[in-house]
Each structure stands twice: as C-alpha cells, then as structure tokens.
Amino acid sequence: MAKTDNMAKEDKSIGSGWHFSPDAIHKPAEVDTAAPPSAGRRSFLRKGAAMAGVALAGAGGGASVAQAAKLTVPEWSRTMGKPIPPTDYGMPIEYESHYVRTRSDVFVNRQNYSDWSMSPLQKQQGIVTPNGVFFERHHNGTAKIDPEQHRLVIHGLVKRPLVFTMSDLMRYPSVSKFHFMECSGNTLTDWREPRSTTVQQSHGLLSCAQWTGVPLAWLLDEAGVDPKGKWVMLEGADGSGHLRSIPMEKIMDDVLIAFGQNGEMLRAEQGYPIRAFVPGWEGNTSVKWLRRIKVVEGPAHVRGETARYTDPMPDGKWRQFSMEMECKSVITSPSGGMTLRGGPGFYEIQGFAWSGNGKITHVDVTLDGGRNWREATLEEPVMDKCLTRFRYRWNWDGGPARIASRAKDSTGYVQPTVEDLAREREIVGFVQHHNGIYPWAVSQQGEVTNAIG
Amino acid sequence: MLSVKLCGAFASALFLTFGAAQASSYPERPDVGFGQPISEADIQPWNIDIHTPSGAGLPPGEGTVAQGREVYQARCLACHGEKAAGGPVYGTMVGGIGSMTERPRVLTPGSMYPYAPILFDYTRRAMPMDAPQSLSNDEVYAVSAYIYYLNELIGEDFKMNAETMPQIKMPNRDAFIVDDRPDAQAERCMSDCPPIGTVADAEWKAGD
C-alpha cells in the first residue's frame, strides 16, 4: 500500500488512536462495513475523520499493517514557537477543542437555567477532571458573585451566630482532598433501554477533583453547637436558593467549606467563591454559592428533599435522604460511539470505579455479558470516595462481545445489576441513584454500542 | 438507618459540648476563630427557610385564591401556562393525585408535596424564576392558595396564612420512607454466572 505525503499526515492525526467528531455525541458512529478488509483501514481513515466518532487503534492488527512512510521534517521543527506572553491563562491547543462538556441532550430541558451538562469521561486522562469540563447542574443558572461582597453566615442552634467574609475563611488552615462528585441523576436516562449513545451521555454527571477548604466542623465549633442541633441546613446564594439538610454526624466527619478546586479558586459554575463539599454524597448536597448554614433539630423537608431527589419505591412510596452514592463503575474505553478500528487484536479496556462509602477494592471485567469475569488492575492512587481508574488488557478475537465492569468497595458492597436494583426499587419516571452494571456491545465490525436493558 | 445517623449526630453534639474529640477525617481545629458575631435579627433578611412539617418560620401575611389568580397571571403564566396546566418551560403543576401507584407517576405540588408549606418555601426562594425573592409574603400566600385550589385541595374561599397552611391535608403525606440502603445484594460471581439482568427480568420474575 503506497502512501502519499497526504496519507502520512492523515495517519498522524489519528496516531494516538483517537479521532473525534462532535457529531458522535449526538448520533451513533457510522462505520464503513461494506469496504473489503484490505481497503477497510484506509477508507476508514477518511470516513472516520468525517463521522466515525472516537476510534480506537488496535495494535498487531495482522498482516494488513503496511510499512510506514519515510519521515519528513515538519514545519514546527523548522520555525520558532509562540513566545510567552507577559500573563495569560493557558488553554488547550485547538486540536483538542472537541474535549468539551455537553448540555444534557438525551433528556432535553425546555430552558437552560435549571439544567445540566455532562463531562466527557471517555476522553479524560487520569482521575482528575479538568475544571473546564467538570459537569454542571444548576437550578437557576450560574450565579456571578463578587467575593469581596459575599458573606457566609452560621446561625440557628448555636451559641454565637457568626458571619464570615471570604478573607476571614481563607485565614484558617486549609485541607485538600481528592474526591469524586456524582449527581444523583447520573445514568437516569438508561434503565430499561439504551437512550444514550456515549458514556458522556450516560455517565457524564460524574467528575473528580482535588478540593481545598476548611472543615465545616471547625466553623461550627467556633459558633458553639447546641446539643439539640442534629442536622445542618446548607443554602445557596444563587437565584434558586438551593437548600439541603445534612445530619450532624456527616458534617462533623468530613464536610468541607471549599473554595479551591484543582489548584485554583472554584469556577463560577462550581459555586464561586465558596461551596459546601460533601464527600461521597449526591452532588446536590454540596450546595454551591453557599451563603447560609443553619443548625436545626431536624430537616426542613423542602422541595429538594421531598418532591425532588427522592427515589420511587414500590406501593407508591418514595425513598428520602438517600444521600450516599453507592459503589459504581463503567468502562469508558471502548465505550458507546467508539470503533475498534484496528480489527481483532490488542485493546486496553479502561474505566472508572468509585464509591461514596469508601475505597474501591476490586473491579472485574466481563467480555461475555456477565457469564465470566476477570479481575482488572486498579491504578494507584486508590483513594477514599475518589475515582479509581481500572485497566484490563484485552485481546479481541473479532467476535461480538458484551463488555462491562463490576466494582466492589471497602464495605464489601458489590455493584449490582439493574435487575438487582429493580427488584428493590420501582423503575418509573426519572429514577435517581442508578449504580447498575453497564454493558457495551461490541459488534464484529468493532462498533461499540450501549447495551443496557 | 436514620435512627443510627441521629444517634451518631447526637453523640457528636454531646462531644462538642464537652469539648472532647469527635469522629473527624481532618486534623484538630486550630485554636483560632475569625468569624464575626452577628445577631439573629440582622440575619433575618436571609432567614427564609420554613420547617415544612410544622410550618415553623411561616411569616405573617395572608392571601386568597382570587388574589393568587392575579399574581399568577402577572408573574407565572408565561412559563407555567393557563391554570398551571403546563407552559413553554415547565409541565403541569396540577393533578396527579392518586397516580403514585400508576405509570407514570404525575408529580405536582398537589400530588407530591407531603407538607403544604413546601410550596411557600419554594415559591418564595425560587419563583418566579426570572425574579426570585421578588414577591411579597402576601403574594406568596395568595399564589400558593391558587395552586392548591387548582389541585382541589382547598376551596375557593380559603384564606392562606401561617396558621391555615400547615393544616392542609396533603395526599402524599405518608409516602416517604427514609433511606434504608444498601438494598440490592449482589455477589462477586466470577464464572458460570447468570448474564447481566435487566429491569424487564426483574419485573417478569415479580410477575409484573
């Protein structure tokens, strides 16, 4: 197969094995199944570039791998690079402009203020989600708060009600912790049948960061908690006044008043200048744009604790205060919308596992729809209530496969199937807290599709 | 589960009082404090939460269904539609009572809220969405009366205030159970396991 210079360049653009078209988020990948095997790779390169979404290169794809073309010295080796400007905030190179979060599009809201955006998990490197693609969920848009004017107040069942400015809060010693955050509604479109194409759509209400802040226990102690105070109400300063109540035991254990995320101050959409961070619990308990903390005897049972963020149960019941995000995992590569471009051969299966109740201890991977499982490798660091990356080396035989992961956490809890969950809960309407095992189907053409249900 | 949490919380509170160590993932509190004292009176403009089961925190004021209809037409109709039956950006806020054992469950303030003051708390803090916290307390009572009237929970001559609101009998009052997870029990089967089950499998086995 003789290659022109042109071809060589095309090859380079997908040399990392990744090629992406934003279209793939909205529609399933198309692949050239009609082309004969020898022409298949080349014709895929062209078609792939246009529309095939994310493609995975298989190494050792067999006899059809041609000799590489002779190298040329590229333009960027023969010119000066861009000089350093006096100051700037660096942005990713234009070739990575496809690495973006996307507004909810499987379930489409009729306004974009009480709405959400999903993180591109299939393209995340490592366990830390960059701040610019960290998922969002707001109830009345992104508030813009002047940190000089912002105030945080602590009152209710305390001896001394207190008010803090941002500079007051930043005078305390701070702590930094790596933790995931997941929305209670993550994966809610995909219980009974595949609705999402990509893992971004099915699992993108999940991200992970290093959070910096002050333990709320310290501030409460300063205010002097009355022994009658058993719950703590957290309220946001945005136009939704989002409110959640948290039991005192959790507050005293590990709730942070966070102002830092991944090395910088919070982004506006993450609650700038200050938010609560409640490790391992559903995202909406980590109230953003935090303005008020009230110590109370019991929860107020506001809309966000009754009519929303509750789970339908059999006999018309609703489960309330289901805060912990239970152990869950998903394969992010290969995942929906990708194609195993290199044909049969070696592929690394990768994914994330996490638990709001502790550390991940095991992840198993199935290639045959759950009949048999093999243990995947957990990559260090494996941290409490944090994304853990797992890897499994797969030699795809080219036949249809059904791949999934299953995690176990330090409490001994094993990630269930949606069947296990549906035996306990009622799957009706928008059901939260979906931590079911999530299968992807791989066709003989290497096309990966959502196989839930 | 909740009672366990409450016991724990109670214990923490006791520890606080006696200044003893508490279960914490973080280092000990430094011996400093930077908060500035403020009186409860000065916090009042922000103190807008209602303890919805009892109605504690409901402010003085009153509103009728007729007044509420006017507030609704002026401030809510554009988004929520005629008679709160659904508009361009939000679905119905009326009906669904009795639907909790049906599919779908229709969630409205009438069918879903276990305590009537939830409507006051939410409307005052978050609505109208384009101008939150802009209604007077009388207006919030009035528009709440109108919405509950449309849901046939109160009569047309009902006067909504701090005393009457908590007494409205809500159909979903006893529907809530506190978190009792972990519920699903899965095993770490490694070979010759059943294939990954679906929601339909669970419903079929339950004879649904």
XYZ file of C-alpha atoms in Angstrom:
661
model
C 0.000 0.000 0.000
C 1.902 3.034 -1.232
C 1.261 6.149 0.743
C 1.435 9.737 -0.359
C 2.572 12.522 1.949
C -1.036 13.329 2.352
C -1.801 9.925 3.707
C 1.036 10.129 6.137
C -0.372 13.332 7.539
C -3.804 11.830 7.851
C -2.273 8.934 9.679
C -0.598 11.263 12.132
C -3.807 12.989 13.018
C -5.100 9.746 14.454
C -1.733 8.459 15.558
C -2.750 8.465 19.184
C -5.624 6.230 18.315
C -8.160 8.933 18.964
C -10.213 10.770 16.494
C -13.319 12.567 17.288
C -16.159 14.327 15.601
C -18.551 16.288 17.795
C -21.370 14.586 15.892
C -20.625 11.367 17.656
C -22.125 12.777 20.793
C -25.491 13.061 19.159
C -25.619 10.106 16.832
C -24.187 6.659 16.757
C -20.893 6.178 14.986
C -21.094 5.110 11.382
C -18.543 2.736 10.083
C -17.686 1.557 6.624
C -18.771 -2.041 6.811
C -19.049 -2.509 3.043
C -15.388 -1.923 2.266
C -13.217 -5.001 1.683
C -10.812 -5.789 4.532
C -7.658 -4.547 2.801
C -9.193 -1.212 1.802
C -11.055 -1.008 5.056
C -8.388 0.671 7.100
C -7.651 3.403 4.615
C -11.219 4.114 3.739
C -11.994 4.204 7.434
C -9.372 6.873 7.940
C -11.220 9.143 5.575
C -14.708 8.254 6.646
C -13.609 8.115 10.226
C -12.265 11.602 10.100
C -15.607 12.813 8.877
C -18.041 10.989 11.059
C -16.998 7.879 12.847
C -16.574 9.403 16.230
C -13.915 8.069 18.516
C -11.855 5.294 17.031
C -9.500 3.026 18.843
C -6.364 1.753 17.231
C -5.697 -1.900 17.676
C -2.052 -2.846 17.616
C -0.904 -6.015 15.956
C -3.931 -5.922 13.722
C -2.398 -8.569 11.468
C -0.895 -8.857 8.019
C -2.653 -5.817 6.572
C -0.385 -3.405 8.515
C 1.783 -1.740 5.873
C 5.333 -0.412 6.152
C 5.314 3.189 7.477
C 6.226 6.009 5.084
C 9.592 7.762 5.196
C 9.655 10.602 7.741
C 9.804 14.235 6.709
C 10.881 17.157 8.919
C 7.695 19.078 9.746
C 7.193 22.832 9.702
C 7.113 23.124 13.521
C 10.657 21.785 13.759
C 11.925 24.479 11.384
C 10.322 27.586 12.944
C 10.214 29.395 16.258
C 7.323 28.603 18.527
C 4.898 31.078 20.067
C 6.613 33.432 22.554
C 5.467 33.616 26.150
C 3.036 36.477 26.711
C 3.531 38.568 29.889
C 0.493 36.953 31.502
C -2.161 34.565 30.322
C -4.421 31.717 31.339
C -3.393 28.790 29.194
C -5.978 26.993 27.124
C -5.822 23.607 25.392
C -4.460 23.561 21.846
C -7.065 23.982 19.099
C -6.785 20.310 18.097
C -8.318 19.423 21.445
C -11.326 21.701 21.022
C -13.514 18.580 20.885
C -12.814 17.995 24.598
C -15.916 19.732 25.898
C -18.786 19.087 28.242
C -22.161 18.964 26.537
C -25.538 20.096 27.757
C -27.984 17.320 28.513
C -29.292 16.174 25.129
C -30.848 12.767 25.758
C -33.230 14.382 28.190
C -33.697 17.906 26.843
C -34.868 20.615 29.220
C -37.078 23.397 27.898
C -34.899 26.097 29.427
C -31.187 26.156 30.253
C -31.187 27.613 33.760
C -32.349 24.578 35.694
C -30.361 22.249 33.507
C -27.147 20.211 33.423
C -24.050 19.480 31.354
C -22.105 16.229 31.153
C -18.378 15.597 31.393
C -16.524 13.826 28.521
C -15.366 10.848 30.609
C -14.321 8.879 27.541
C -11.555 11.411 26.901
C -10.422 12.101 30.450
C -6.784 11.259 31.160
C -6.104 10.081 34.694
C -8.543 10.534 37.554
C -8.723 14.327 37.848
C -11.352 16.094 35.772
C -10.109 19.425 34.376
C -12.139 22.304 35.763
C -13.333 23.413 32.325
C -15.131 20.114 31.671
C -16.327 19.360 35.205
C -20.038 18.524 34.961
C -22.637 21.129 35.932
C -26.083 21.064 37.487
C -27.700 24.371 38.385
C -31.228 25.262 39.408
C -31.230 28.848 38.161
C -28.138 29.348 36.037
C -24.584 30.237 37.078
C -24.535 32.959 39.708
C -21.853 35.646 39.443
C -20.802 36.576 42.964
C -18.347 39.298 43.964
C -16.064 37.639 46.535
C -15.491 40.950 48.340
C -19.198 41.280 48.999
C -20.021 37.657 49.643
C -20.920 36.642 53.192
C -21.335 33.234 54.791
C -23.495 33.094 57.885
C -23.809 30.378 60.562
C -26.819 30.550 62.845
C -29.727 28.572 64.302
C -28.981 26.277 67.238
C -25.601 27.823 68.047
C -24.355 29.894 70.953
C -22.884 32.647 68.770
C -24.238 33.311 65.275
C -21.269 34.227 63.066
C -20.692 35.860 59.710
C -17.577 35.320 57.576
C -16.056 37.214 54.693
C -14.007 35.311 52.128
C -10.789 36.652 53.606
C -11.902 35.502 57.069
C -12.453 31.996 55.695
C -9.131 31.893 53.940
C -7.231 32.708 57.139
C -7.936 29.249 58.564
C -5.541 26.399 57.892
C -6.987 24.548 54.920
C -7.147 20.918 53.862
C -7.072 19.445 50.347
C -8.726 16.148 49.390
C -9.325 14.246 46.170
C -12.957 13.194 45.792
C -15.386 12.374 43.027
C -18.697 14.149 42.684
C -21.683 12.457 41.091
C -25.194 13.763 40.510
C -27.930 11.561 41.968
C -29.477 11.608 38.490
C -26.410 10.255 36.707
C -27.418 7.482 34.230
C -31.139 8.075 34.821
C -31.993 8.048 31.113
C -30.744 4.477 30.727
C -32.561 1.994 32.959
C -34.755 -0.028 30.627
C -33.307 0.537 27.193
C -30.377 2.316 25.557
C -31.142 6.015 25.249
C -27.585 7.347 25.392
C -25.028 6.796 22.665
C -21.869 7.731 24.567
C -20.623 7.283 28.120
C -20.616 11.077 28.335
C -24.388 10.996 27.935
C -24.950 8.000 30.191
C -22.413 8.704 32.955
C -21.184 12.279 32.424
C -22.773 13.684 35.588
C -19.618 12.471 37.275
C -16.286 14.237 37.779
C -13.381 14.207 40.203
C -11.207 16.945 41.648
C -8.929 17.941 44.458
C -10.982 20.157 46.776
C -9.458 22.710 49.132
C -11.263 24.320 52.009
C -11.968 24.495 55.713
C -13.667 21.668 57.637
C -17.180 22.855 58.478
C -16.801 21.191 61.887
C -14.242 23.860 62.837
C -16.567 26.729 61.990
C -19.499 25.095 63.796
C -17.339 24.521 66.828
C -16.407 28.204 66.797
C -20.107 29.105 66.748
C -20.814 26.586 69.539
C -23.400 23.975 68.560
C -26.343 23.488 70.898
C -26.757 19.750 71.740
C -30.276 19.946 70.247
C -28.750 20.685 66.824
C -28.750 17.396 64.926
C -28.977 18.500 61.314
C -27.334 21.287 59.367
C -29.054 23.176 56.603
C -26.952 24.460 53.698
C -28.339 27.196 51.456
C -27.028 28.738 48.228
C -26.947 32.428 47.325
C -27.955 31.847 43.692
C -31.413 32.588 42.301
C -32.700 29.146 43.250
C -31.689 29.402 46.915
C -30.934 25.684 46.692
C -31.243 24.113 50.143
C -30.322 20.725 51.595
C -30.104 19.447 55.177
C -27.298 17.127 56.274
C -27.130 15.083 59.509
C -24.628 16.457 62.047
C -22.618 13.224 62.089
C -21.645 13.646 58.425
C -20.913 17.343 58.880
C -18.560 16.578 61.757
C -16.837 13.806 59.821
C -15.765 15.288 56.507
C -17.880 18.130 55.079
C -15.729 20.937 53.693
C -16.396 24.573 53.038
C -14.496 24.554 49.753
C -13.041 27.459 47.823
C -10.383 25.648 45.808
C -10.678 23.086 43.059
C -7.737 21.550 41.214
C -5.242 24.227 42.079
C -7.359 27.313 41.524
C -10.338 29.043 43.031
C -13.688 27.439 42.177
C -15.082 28.164 38.746
C -18.274 30.249 38.802
C -20.276 27.213 37.701
C -18.884 25.238 40.636
C -20.087 27.747 43.201
C -17.519 30.566 43.285
C -16.463 31.874 45.701
C -17.499 29.106 48.085
C -19.453 25.882 48.176
C -20.118 23.006 50.506
C -18.390 19.780 49.596
C -19.952 16.614 50.997
C -17.656 13.688 50.096
C -19.362 10.663 48.541
C -22.864 12.075 48.745
C -25.132 13.043 45.875
C -23.849 16.176 44.169
C -26.761 18.430 45.052
C -25.921 18.177 48.771
C -22.662 20.021 48.007
C -24.544 23.298 47.880
C -22.873 25.885 45.640
C -22.576 29.628 46.175
C -23.015 28.820 49.871
C -24.360 31.724 51.894
C -26.109 30.270 54.925
C -25.579 27.404 57.345
C -28.288 26.841 59.920
C -28.091 24.302 62.715
C -31.527 22.740 63.250
C -33.170 19.864 65.110
C -34.412 18.101 62.006
C -34.571 18.544 58.249
C -36.959 21.126 56.812
C -38.285 18.686 54.158
C -38.130 21.336 51.452
C -38.936 20.612 47.799
C -35.398 19.376 47.112
C -35.768 16.800 49.928
C -39.266 15.559 49.084
C -40.568 16.288 45.581
C -37.071 16.052 44.099
C -34.012 13.904 44.808
C -36.197 11.114 46.168
C -36.473 7.604 44.703
C -39.720 5.903 43.656
C -40.296 2.709 45.617
C -42.958 0.006 45.315
C -46.532 0.706 46.536
C -46.415 4.401 45.673
C -43.677 5.136 48.184
C -40.662 7.440 47.911
C -37.258 6.917 49.498
C -35.963 10.105 51.081
C -32.471 11.294 52.130
C -30.740 8.663 50.001
C -27.512 10.591 50.100
C -24.600 8.180 49.607
C -23.649 7.465 46.021
C -23.199 3.709 46.136
C -20.374 1.771 44.527
C -20.392 2.013 40.733
C -18.135 1.573 37.732
C -18.252 1.939 33.969
C -15.973 1.143 31.062
C -15.030 4.414 29.371
C -12.949 2.845 26.614
C -14.063 1.198 24.487
C -17.488 2.741 25.085
C -20.556 3.785 23.117
C -19.858 5.588 19.851
C -16.274 4.286 19.539
C -14.986 1.829 16.975
C -12.227 -0.776 17.365
C -10.549 0.438 14.229
C -7.642 -1.921 14.056
C -9.687 -5.088 13.805
C -9.040 -8.075 16.046
C -6.093 -7.710 18.389
C -4.964 -5.860 21.447
C -7.034 -3.171 23.151
C -6.788 -1.821 26.651
C -10.131 -1.707 28.407
C -10.228 1.318 30.735
C -12.780 2.743 33.053
C -13.627 4.373 36.337
C -14.837 2.867 39.601
C -15.931 4.847 42.639
C -17.900 4.554 45.857
C -19.428 7.125 48.170
C -18.968 4.640 51.002
C -15.227 4.056 50.845
C -12.426 2.787 48.655
C -12.620 0.564 45.629
C -11.133 -2.845 46.397
C -11.839 -4.803 43.202
C -13.031 -4.262 39.664
C -13.926 -7.206 37.453
C -14.470 -7.098 33.718
C -16.700 -9.361 31.644
C -16.370 -9.856 27.904
C -19.345 -12.196 27.510
C -22.253 -10.299 29.035
C -21.665 -11.384 32.600
C -21.116 -15.144 32.283
C -17.449 -14.912 33.226
C -15.459 -12.184 34.926
C -11.736 -11.470 35.287
C -10.106 -9.083 37.694
C -8.920 -5.755 36.286
C -5.878 -3.836 37.526
C -6.543 -0.849 39.766
C -4.222 2.040 39.100
C -2.735 3.906 42.059
C -3.644 6.095 43.773
C -6.758 4.307 45.010
C -8.399 6.826 47.337
C -11.452 7.027 49.545
C -14.560 8.351 47.730
C -12.497 9.107 44.661
C -12.439 7.997 41.042
C -10.256 4.936 40.648
C -9.001 4.014 37.215
C -9.040 0.365 36.232
C -7.359 -1.255 33.260
C -7.656 -4.623 31.592
C -5.616 -5.891 28.634
C -7.945 -7.409 26.093
C -7.076 -9.415 23.053
C -10.222 -9.070 20.992
C -10.863 -12.150 18.859
C -13.009 -10.175 16.437
C -16.263 -11.790 17.503
C -19.252 -9.985 19.004
C -18.629 -9.175 22.650
C -20.569 -7.707 25.526
C -18.231 -5.910 27.898
C -18.941 -4.478 31.346
C -17.252 -3.747 34.641
C -18.314 -4.529 38.196
C -16.802 -2.847 41.250
C -16.600 -3.814 44.900
C -15.865 -1.345 47.700
C -14.253 -1.464 51.135
C -17.626 -2.074 52.827
C -17.908 -5.349 50.879
C -20.717 -3.992 48.699
C -20.710 -5.334 45.142
C -22.071 -3.206 42.278
C -25.460 -4.690 41.371
C -27.167 -5.184 38.001
C -30.200 -3.089 37.100
C -32.173 -6.298 37.666
C -30.935 -6.427 41.278
C -31.893 -2.760 41.723
C -35.301 -3.155 40.093
C -36.148 -5.965 42.489
C -35.893 -3.484 45.362
C -36.983 -0.206 43.793
C -39.598 0.850 41.294
C -38.231 1.942 37.954
C -40.782 4.567 36.959
C -40.123 8.065 35.628
C -36.809 9.730 36.394
C -35.227 7.274 38.768
C -32.157 8.507 40.628
C -29.230 6.545 42.056
C -28.599 4.210 39.112
C -25.414 2.370 40.012
C -26.112 -0.677 37.878
C -23.541 -2.643 35.907
C -23.417 -1.043 32.465
C -22.781 -3.224 29.401
C -21.489 -2.127 25.993
C -21.921 -4.340 22.924
C -19.021 -4.722 20.501
C -20.039 -5.841 17.010
C -17.895 -7.859 14.624
C -17.182 -4.580 12.853
C -15.772 -3.243 16.107
C -18.644 -0.833 16.610
C -19.383 -0.187 20.292
C -22.981 0.492 21.367
C -24.984 0.917 24.530
C -26.341 -2.498 25.562
C -28.287 -1.677 28.722
C -31.708 -3.340 29.043
C -30.541 3.869 59.165
C -31.790 7.305 60.098
C -32.005 6.456 63.764
C -28.410 5.306 63.626
C -27.444 8.577 61.989
C -29.395 10.548 64.560
C -27.752 8.715 67.443
C -24.372 9.461 65.916
C -25.302 13.075 65.428
C -26.484 13.319 68.985
C -23.218 11.841 70.217
C -21.221 14.346 68.157
C -23.230 17.187 69.579
C -22.541 15.974 73.105
C -18.849 15.734 72.385
C -18.925 19.276 71.113
C -20.469 20.478 74.305
C -17.841 18.773 76.401
C -15.080 19.804 74.060
C -13.923 16.201 73.561
C -12.588 14.659 70.354
C -15.141 13.796 67.651
C -15.103 11.450 64.688
C -13.460 13.572 62.026
C -11.420 12.871 58.905
C -9.486 16.104 59.344
C -6.879 17.494 61.753
C -7.872 19.102 65.013
C -9.437 22.532 64.924
C -6.849 25.282 65.290
C -7.204 27.454 68.331
C -8.350 30.457 66.325
C -11.639 31.929 65.178
C -12.195 34.543 62.508
C -15.996 34.681 62.415
C -17.628 37.966 63.319
C -20.582 37.883 65.728
C -23.938 38.861 64.227
C -27.382 38.949 65.806
C -30.226 36.682 64.650
C -32.177 39.876 63.952
C -29.573 41.009 61.439
C -29.722 37.606 59.700
C -33.496 37.836 59.172
C -33.405 39.032 55.525
C -31.710 35.716 54.651
C -33.595 33.515 57.101
C -36.198 32.284 54.617
C -36.448 28.543 55.229
C -39.687 27.049 56.503
C -39.729 23.902 58.636
C -42.385 22.497 56.345
C -43.880 19.706 58.547
C -44.832 22.192 61.274
C -44.924 25.408 59.281
C -42.456 26.993 61.718
C -40.926 30.022 60.046
C -44.022 30.917 58.002
C -44.162 34.732 58.137
C -47.132 36.956 58.934
C -49.377 37.745 55.970
C -52.299 36.276 54.092
C -53.612 35.676 50.599
C -56.732 34.397 48.879
C -57.349 32.284 45.789
C -58.693 35.312 43.897
C -55.604 37.379 44.714
C -53.432 34.427 43.821
C -55.048 34.135 40.397
C -53.951 37.707 39.706
C -50.397 37.135 40.904
C -50.290 34.002 38.799
C -51.492 35.725 35.591
C -48.943 38.505 36.007
C -45.895 36.599 37.212
C -46.177 32.868 36.480
C -48.407 32.221 33.486
C -45.757 32.917 30.843
C -43.786 29.853 31.941
C -46.351 27.634 33.659
C -49.327 28.102 31.297
C -53.074 28.638 31.746
C -54.282 27.429 35.136
C -50.819 25.984 35.852
C -51.578 23.118 33.489
C -48.184 23.410 31.777
C -46.437 26.080 29.732
C -43.472 26.625 27.464
C -40.805 25.756 30.025
C -42.466 23.577 32.654
C -45.075 20.816 32.729
C -48.238 20.700 34.744
C -48.460 21.820 38.372
C -51.984 20.435 38.684
C -53.321 16.913 39.103
C -51.566 13.580 39.570
C -53.268 12.890 42.886
C -53.761 9.131 43.039
C -51.124 8.478 40.360
C -48.386 7.251 42.702
C -49.288 3.634 42.108
C -49.641 4.218 38.357
C -47.214 4.654 35.486
C -46.250 7.392 35.053
C -46.463 8.976 38.467
C -47.528 12.573 37.841
C -45.563 14.873 40.149
C -47.163 18.206 41.076
C -47.297 20.265 44.274
C -50.715 18.686 44.849
C -49.727 15.073 44.289
C -46.160 15.088 45.549
C -45.592 17.547 48.393
C -46.076 15.817 51.771
C -46.429 19.148 53.598
C -48.303 22.163 52.235
C -45.727 24.795 53.353
C -43.198 23.331 50.872
C -44.990 25.419 48.253
C -44.476 28.597 50.262
C -40.819 27.828 50.939
C -40.042 27.018 47.311
C -42.028 29.825 45.696
C -40.562 32.433 47.998
C -36.955 31.351 47.457
C -37.004 30.367 43.786
C -40.032 31.760 41.908
C -40.798 33.481 39.639
C -37.674 32.018 38.106
C -36.843 35.257 36.298
C -37.122 37.334 39.515
C -36.708 35.134 42.598
C -37.409 36.628 46.041
C -39.381 39.468 44.445
C -42.857 38.513 45.737
C -44.258 39.870 48.997
C -45.271 37.320 51.620
C -48.942 38.114 50.902
C -48.358 37.367 47.229
C -46.636 34.052 48.025
C -49.566 33.017 50.271
C -52.023 34.060 47.567
C -50.372 32.269 44.661
C -49.930 29.174 46.876
C -53.662 29.287 47.589
C -54.378 29.485 43.865
C -52.146 26.466 43.060
C -53.619 24.315 45.842
C -57.108 25.425 44.783
C -56.401 24.273 41.209
C -55.318 20.944 42.746
C -58.695 20.763 44.538
C -57.055 20.606 47.946
C -58.778 23.749 49.250
C -61.986 25.677 48.491
C -62.265 28.966 46.628
C -62.775 30.989 49.824
C -59.699 29.600 51.626
C -57.502 32.193 53.321
C -53.872 31.094 53.244
C -51.719 32.149 56.185
C -49.230 30.795 58.725
C -51.986 29.042 60.671
C -54.076 27.579 57.855
C -51.323 26.426 55.522
C -49.789 23.648 57.690
C -53.273 22.211 58.228
C -53.988 21.411 54.587
C -54.163 17.627 54.280
C -51.688 16.544 51.634
C -52.400 13.265 49.835
C -48.735 12.238 49.715
C -48.168 12.893 53.432
C -47.251 9.321 54.363
C -45.490 8.237 51.180
C -41.922 8.866 52.335
C -39.568 6.293 53.768
C -36.100 7.133 54.977
C -33.060 5.706 53.211
C -32.672 2.028 54.035
C -29.922 1.205 51.579
C -27.914 -0.847 50.860
C -30.886 -2.667 49.372
C -29.599 -4.624 46.372
C -27.460 -7.603 47.350
C -25.065 -8.631 44.621
C -22.363 -11.252 44.722
C -18.949 -11.267 43.143
C -19.567 -14.296 40.939
C -16.530 -14.978 38.699
C -17.514 -17.863 36.397
C -20.640 -19.528 35.018
C -22.675 -16.587 36.300
C -26.144 -15.581 35.113
C -25.961 -12.969 32.326
C -26.349 -9.308 33.337
C -30.022 -8.949 34.205
C -32.358 -6.174 33.090
C -35.232 -4.218 34.608
C -37.581 -6.341 32.495
C -36.064 -9.505 34.007
C -36.841 -8.212 37.497
C -40.389 -7.247 36.591
C -41.024 -10.503 34.763
C -39.831 -12.535 37.740
C -42.026 -10.462 40.044
C -44.976 -11.236 37.735
C -45.409 -7.588 36.846
